[in-house]
XYZ file of C-alpha atoms in Angstrom:
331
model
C 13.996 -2.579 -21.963
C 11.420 0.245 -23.209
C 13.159 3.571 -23.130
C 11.795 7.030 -22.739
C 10.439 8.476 -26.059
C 10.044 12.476 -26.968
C 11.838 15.139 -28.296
C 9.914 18.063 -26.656
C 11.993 20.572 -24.672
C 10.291 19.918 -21.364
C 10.946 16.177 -21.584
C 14.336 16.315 -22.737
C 15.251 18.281 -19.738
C 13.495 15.739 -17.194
C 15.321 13.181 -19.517
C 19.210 15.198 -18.672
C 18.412 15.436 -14.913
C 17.800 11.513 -15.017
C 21.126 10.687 -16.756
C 22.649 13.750 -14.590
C 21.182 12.176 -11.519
C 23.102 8.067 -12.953
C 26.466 9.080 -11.588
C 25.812 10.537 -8.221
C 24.759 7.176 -5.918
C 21.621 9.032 -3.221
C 18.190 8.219 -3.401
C 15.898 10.162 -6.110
C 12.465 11.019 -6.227
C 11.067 10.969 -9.392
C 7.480 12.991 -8.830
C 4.932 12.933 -12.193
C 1.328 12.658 -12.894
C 0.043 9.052 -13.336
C 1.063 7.479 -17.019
C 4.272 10.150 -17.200
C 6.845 7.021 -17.188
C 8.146 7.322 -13.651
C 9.336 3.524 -13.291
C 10.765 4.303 -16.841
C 12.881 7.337 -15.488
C 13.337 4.940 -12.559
C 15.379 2.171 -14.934
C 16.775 5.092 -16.883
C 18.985 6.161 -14.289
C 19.595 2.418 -12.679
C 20.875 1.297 -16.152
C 22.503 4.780 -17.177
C 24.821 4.382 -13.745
C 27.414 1.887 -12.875
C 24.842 -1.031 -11.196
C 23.051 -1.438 -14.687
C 24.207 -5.465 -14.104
C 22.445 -5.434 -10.949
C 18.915 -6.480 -9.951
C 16.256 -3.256 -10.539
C 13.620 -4.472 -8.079
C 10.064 -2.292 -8.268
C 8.081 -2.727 -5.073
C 4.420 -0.996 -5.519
C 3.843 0.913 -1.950
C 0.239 0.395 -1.854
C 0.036 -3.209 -2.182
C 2.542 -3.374 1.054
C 0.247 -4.614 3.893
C 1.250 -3.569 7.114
C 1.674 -6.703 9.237
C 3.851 -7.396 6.446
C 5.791 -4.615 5.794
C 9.155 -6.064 7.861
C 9.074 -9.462 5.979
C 8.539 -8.218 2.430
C 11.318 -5.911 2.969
C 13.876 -6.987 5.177
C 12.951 -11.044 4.956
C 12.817 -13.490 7.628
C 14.977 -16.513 9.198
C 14.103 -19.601 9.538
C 11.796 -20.631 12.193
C 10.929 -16.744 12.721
C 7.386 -17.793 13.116
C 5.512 -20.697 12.401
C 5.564 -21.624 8.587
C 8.991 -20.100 8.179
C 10.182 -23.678 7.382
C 13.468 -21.759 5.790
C 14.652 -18.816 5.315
C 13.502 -16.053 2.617
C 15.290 -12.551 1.700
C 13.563 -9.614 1.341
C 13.278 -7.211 -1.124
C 16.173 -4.935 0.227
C 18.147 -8.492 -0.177
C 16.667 -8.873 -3.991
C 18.151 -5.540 -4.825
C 21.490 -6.274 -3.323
C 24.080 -4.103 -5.419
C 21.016 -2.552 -7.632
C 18.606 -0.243 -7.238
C 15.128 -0.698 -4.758
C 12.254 1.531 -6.930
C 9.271 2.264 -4.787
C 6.529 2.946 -6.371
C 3.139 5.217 -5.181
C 5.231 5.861 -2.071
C 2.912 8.441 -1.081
C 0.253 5.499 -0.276
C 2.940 4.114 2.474
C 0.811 3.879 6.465
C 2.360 5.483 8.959
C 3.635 2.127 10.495
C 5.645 1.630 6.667
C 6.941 4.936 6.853
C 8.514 4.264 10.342
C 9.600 1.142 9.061
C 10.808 2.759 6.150
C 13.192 5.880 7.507
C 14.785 3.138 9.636
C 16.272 1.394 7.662
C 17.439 4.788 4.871
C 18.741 6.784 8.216
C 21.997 4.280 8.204
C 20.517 1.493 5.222
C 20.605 -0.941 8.080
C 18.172 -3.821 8.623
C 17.437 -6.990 10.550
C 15.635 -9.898 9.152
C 12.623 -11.185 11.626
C 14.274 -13.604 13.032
C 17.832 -12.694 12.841
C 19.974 -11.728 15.512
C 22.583 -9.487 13.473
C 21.801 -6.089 11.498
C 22.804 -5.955 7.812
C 23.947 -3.695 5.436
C 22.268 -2.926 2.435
C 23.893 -1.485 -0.305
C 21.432 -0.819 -2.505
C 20.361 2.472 -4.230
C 16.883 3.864 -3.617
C 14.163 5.683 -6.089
C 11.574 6.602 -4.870
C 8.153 7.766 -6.788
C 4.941 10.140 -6.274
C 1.482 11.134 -8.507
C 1.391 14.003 -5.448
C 3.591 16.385 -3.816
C 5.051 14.614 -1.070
C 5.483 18.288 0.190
C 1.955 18.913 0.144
C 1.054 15.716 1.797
C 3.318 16.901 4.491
C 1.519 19.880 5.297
C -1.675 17.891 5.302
C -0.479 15.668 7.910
C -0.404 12.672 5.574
C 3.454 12.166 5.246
C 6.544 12.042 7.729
C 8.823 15.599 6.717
C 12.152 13.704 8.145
C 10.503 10.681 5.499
C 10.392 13.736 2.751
C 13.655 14.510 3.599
C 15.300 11.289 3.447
C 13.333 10.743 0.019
C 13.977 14.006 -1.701
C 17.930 14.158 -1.771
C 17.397 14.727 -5.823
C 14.248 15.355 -7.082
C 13.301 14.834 -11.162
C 9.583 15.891 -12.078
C 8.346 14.276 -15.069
C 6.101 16.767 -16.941
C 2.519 15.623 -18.311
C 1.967 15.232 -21.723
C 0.077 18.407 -21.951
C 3.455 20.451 -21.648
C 5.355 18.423 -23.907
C 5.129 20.285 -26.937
C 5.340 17.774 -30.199
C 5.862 14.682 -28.768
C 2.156 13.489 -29.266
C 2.623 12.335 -32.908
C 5.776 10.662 -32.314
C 4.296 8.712 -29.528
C 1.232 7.649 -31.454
C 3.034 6.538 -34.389
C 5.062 4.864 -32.090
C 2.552 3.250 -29.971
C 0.958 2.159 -33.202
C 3.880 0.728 -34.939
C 4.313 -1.316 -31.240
C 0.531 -2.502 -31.679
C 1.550 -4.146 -35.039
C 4.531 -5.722 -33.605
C 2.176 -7.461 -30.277
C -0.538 -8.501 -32.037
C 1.982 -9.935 -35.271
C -0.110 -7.756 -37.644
C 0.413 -5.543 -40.732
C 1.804 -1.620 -40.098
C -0.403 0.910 -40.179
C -0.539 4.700 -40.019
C -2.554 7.814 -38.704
C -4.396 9.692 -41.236
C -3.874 13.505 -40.778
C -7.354 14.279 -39.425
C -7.119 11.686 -37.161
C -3.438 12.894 -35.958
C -4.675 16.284 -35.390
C -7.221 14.889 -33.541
C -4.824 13.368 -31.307
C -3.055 16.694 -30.706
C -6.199 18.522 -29.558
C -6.618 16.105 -27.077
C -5.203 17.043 -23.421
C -4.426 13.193 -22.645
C -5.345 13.693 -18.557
C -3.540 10.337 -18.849
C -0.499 11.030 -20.399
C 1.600 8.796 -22.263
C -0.044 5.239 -20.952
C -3.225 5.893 -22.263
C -1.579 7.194 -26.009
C -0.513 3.467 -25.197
C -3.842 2.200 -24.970
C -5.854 4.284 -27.669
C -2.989 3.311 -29.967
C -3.930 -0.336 -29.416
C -7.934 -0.141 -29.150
C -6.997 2.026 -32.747
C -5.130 -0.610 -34.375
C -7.720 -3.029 -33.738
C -10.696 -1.422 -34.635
C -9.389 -1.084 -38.200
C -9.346 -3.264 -40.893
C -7.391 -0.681 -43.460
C -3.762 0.142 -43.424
C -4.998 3.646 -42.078
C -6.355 4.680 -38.638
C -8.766 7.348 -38.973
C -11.023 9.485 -36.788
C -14.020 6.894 -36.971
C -11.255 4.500 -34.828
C -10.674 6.897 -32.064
C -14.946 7.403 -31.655
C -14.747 7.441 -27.479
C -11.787 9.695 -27.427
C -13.699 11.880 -29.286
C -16.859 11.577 -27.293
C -14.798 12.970 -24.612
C -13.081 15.724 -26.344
C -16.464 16.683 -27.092
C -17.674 16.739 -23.468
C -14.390 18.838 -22.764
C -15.363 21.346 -25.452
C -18.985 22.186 -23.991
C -17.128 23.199 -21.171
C -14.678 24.876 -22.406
C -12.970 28.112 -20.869
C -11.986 31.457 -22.665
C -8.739 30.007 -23.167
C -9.873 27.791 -25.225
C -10.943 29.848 -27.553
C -7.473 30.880 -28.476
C -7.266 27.283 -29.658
C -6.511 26.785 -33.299
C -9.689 26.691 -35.422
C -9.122 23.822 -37.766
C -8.841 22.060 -34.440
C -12.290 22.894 -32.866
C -13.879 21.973 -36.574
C -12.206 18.519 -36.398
C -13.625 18.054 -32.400
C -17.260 19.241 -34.222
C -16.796 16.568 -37.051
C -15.575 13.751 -35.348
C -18.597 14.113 -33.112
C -20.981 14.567 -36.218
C -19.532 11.637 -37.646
C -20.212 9.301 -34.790
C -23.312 10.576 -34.301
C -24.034 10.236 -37.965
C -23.156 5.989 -38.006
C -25.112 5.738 -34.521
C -28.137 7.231 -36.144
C -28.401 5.457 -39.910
C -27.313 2.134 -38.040
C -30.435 2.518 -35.870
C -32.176 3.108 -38.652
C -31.461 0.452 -40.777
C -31.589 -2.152 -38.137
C -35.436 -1.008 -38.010
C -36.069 -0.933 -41.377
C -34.537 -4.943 -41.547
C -35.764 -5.873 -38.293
C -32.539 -6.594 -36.920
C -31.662 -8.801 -39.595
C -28.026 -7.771 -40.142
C -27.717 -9.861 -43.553
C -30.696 -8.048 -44.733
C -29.222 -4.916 -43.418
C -25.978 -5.317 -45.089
C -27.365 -6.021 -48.849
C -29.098 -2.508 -48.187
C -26.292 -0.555 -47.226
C -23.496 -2.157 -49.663
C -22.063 -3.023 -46.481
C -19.882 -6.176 -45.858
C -22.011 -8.401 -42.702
C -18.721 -8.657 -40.850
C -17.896 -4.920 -40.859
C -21.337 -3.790 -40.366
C -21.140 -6.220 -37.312
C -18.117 -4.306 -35.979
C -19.710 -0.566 -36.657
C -22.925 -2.385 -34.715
C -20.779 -3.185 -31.729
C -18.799 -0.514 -31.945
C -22.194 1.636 -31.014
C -23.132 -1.494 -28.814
C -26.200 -1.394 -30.817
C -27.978 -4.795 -29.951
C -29.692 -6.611 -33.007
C -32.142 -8.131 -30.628
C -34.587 -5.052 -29.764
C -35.453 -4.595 -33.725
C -36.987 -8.007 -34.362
C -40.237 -8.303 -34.353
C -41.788 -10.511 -30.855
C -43.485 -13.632 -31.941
């Protein structure tokens, strides 16, 4: 099971209220921005509390389609409707004894909602089909990108739905707030790269690690996750520097044009490694354009000039999606 990873103050005290939150059995909303690990705070208290040996079932509220909102919940009998040939348990059924996560529950219709507080008011439900009410006894997390209290004022939510939801309440803060814990995830997320793709370790170098930090992540620890990977691949060496994170800083970049007064209370050393990241990538863009005109798109050509090796000037070529093809000359 992947566990939570930082050491920050902020996300060891979201980390507390999760374990806190293991040994009292009510339903928990976990509220975060997306990529802050709520499904991960979700199994953290399932497998912290007594029904670890239980099912954890994670049900994704958006993909629920109404006119099936009863069935993939509470199940049907057999012969319910037409091709109900036998009988199926729900999800509720699935998480018998363990805990039901529900994901994006924010993005529930009004008909789900209904459906929904039902069945938390007394945890009672009735497959389609079934004459007899059942009793479910399993625990209920519940989890939001938005402020479920804010989509109550705007109309958008049930408040006795909030209520039911929001007995305990953890917000997972974004990785902007988590002071320190960007290094140890990107050396982690690294190290994990190495492990999926069965390759060789590698490391940050330090300009590329303070790059990192100067980024605000808008989001958060998933897409570490995924620069960490693109990283890892995009380099040959057994070091990751800046020239492997290029987009990311494209975008830091864009952020810095705009940039408010408070940004100039910003380190310095990190503003001069935004400035030469972008000089660098605007450096290779340029003298690859060159030389692909000088050679006429001839990348064998092109390598003997630079002292390049073809197959990494092929990568720094698609890298800059520079395409061979408009250099050459038209018969």
């Amino acid at each position: 099971m992947r566990a939570m990873l930082g050491q920050s103050a902020a996300f060891l005290a979201a980390r507390e209220q999760c374990r806190r939150y293991a040994a009292c059995d009510v339903t928990v909303l976990v509220e975060g921005e997306t990529g802050t690990g709520k499904e991960l705070a979700a199994r953290e208290i399932h497998y912290a509390s007594y029904r670890c040996d239980c099912p954890f079932v994670p049900v994704n509220c958006g993909a629920l389609p109404d006119n099936l909102i009863e069935n993939e919940l509470f199940g049907h009998e057999r012969g319910a409707y037409t091709d109900a040939k036998c009988a199926q348990p729900g999800l509720i059924d699935h998480a018998r004894g363990g805990t039901l996560f529900l994901d994006e529950v924010d993005s529930l219709s009004p008909k789900a909602q209904v459906t929904l507080l039902r069945f938390l008011e007394n945890n009672e439900f009735r497959p389609i089909g079934g004459g007899s009410s059942r009793v479910s006894n399993a625990r209920v997390i519940a989890a939001t990108n938005r402020s479920l209290h804010q989509c109550v004022a705007d109309g958008e939510f049930r408040q006795d739905l909030e209520y039911r939801l929001n007995a305990l309440s953890v917000r997972l803060p974004p990785l902007r707030e988590r002071d320190g814990d960007v290094p140890l995830l990107a050396a982690h997320f690294l190290h994990q790269a190495a492990q999926r793709l069965d390759g060789p370790g590698k490391t940050w170098t330090d300009e590329a690690m303070q790059m990192l930090c100067a980024y605000p992540w808008p989001g958060n620890v998933r897409e570490v996750e995924n620069v960490a990977l693109r990283a890892y691949m995009r380099t040959d060496q057994s070091v990751v520097d800046i020239s492997a994170i290029a987009e990311l800083v494209d975008i830091v970049c864009d952020c810095e044009i705009e940039a408010s007064d408070d940004r100039a209370a910003e380190p310095m050393d990190m503003r001069y490694l935004v400035a030469k990241g972008h000089a660098m990538v605007a450096f290779e863009r340029h003298y690859l354009t060159r030389l692909m005109t000088r050679t006429s798109g001839n990348v064998s050509s092109a390598a003997r000039l630079s002292g390049t090796e073809r197959r990494q000037l092929g990568k720094l070529l698609k890298k800059h999606g520079i395409d061979t093809q408009r250099f050459r000359a038209q018969p």
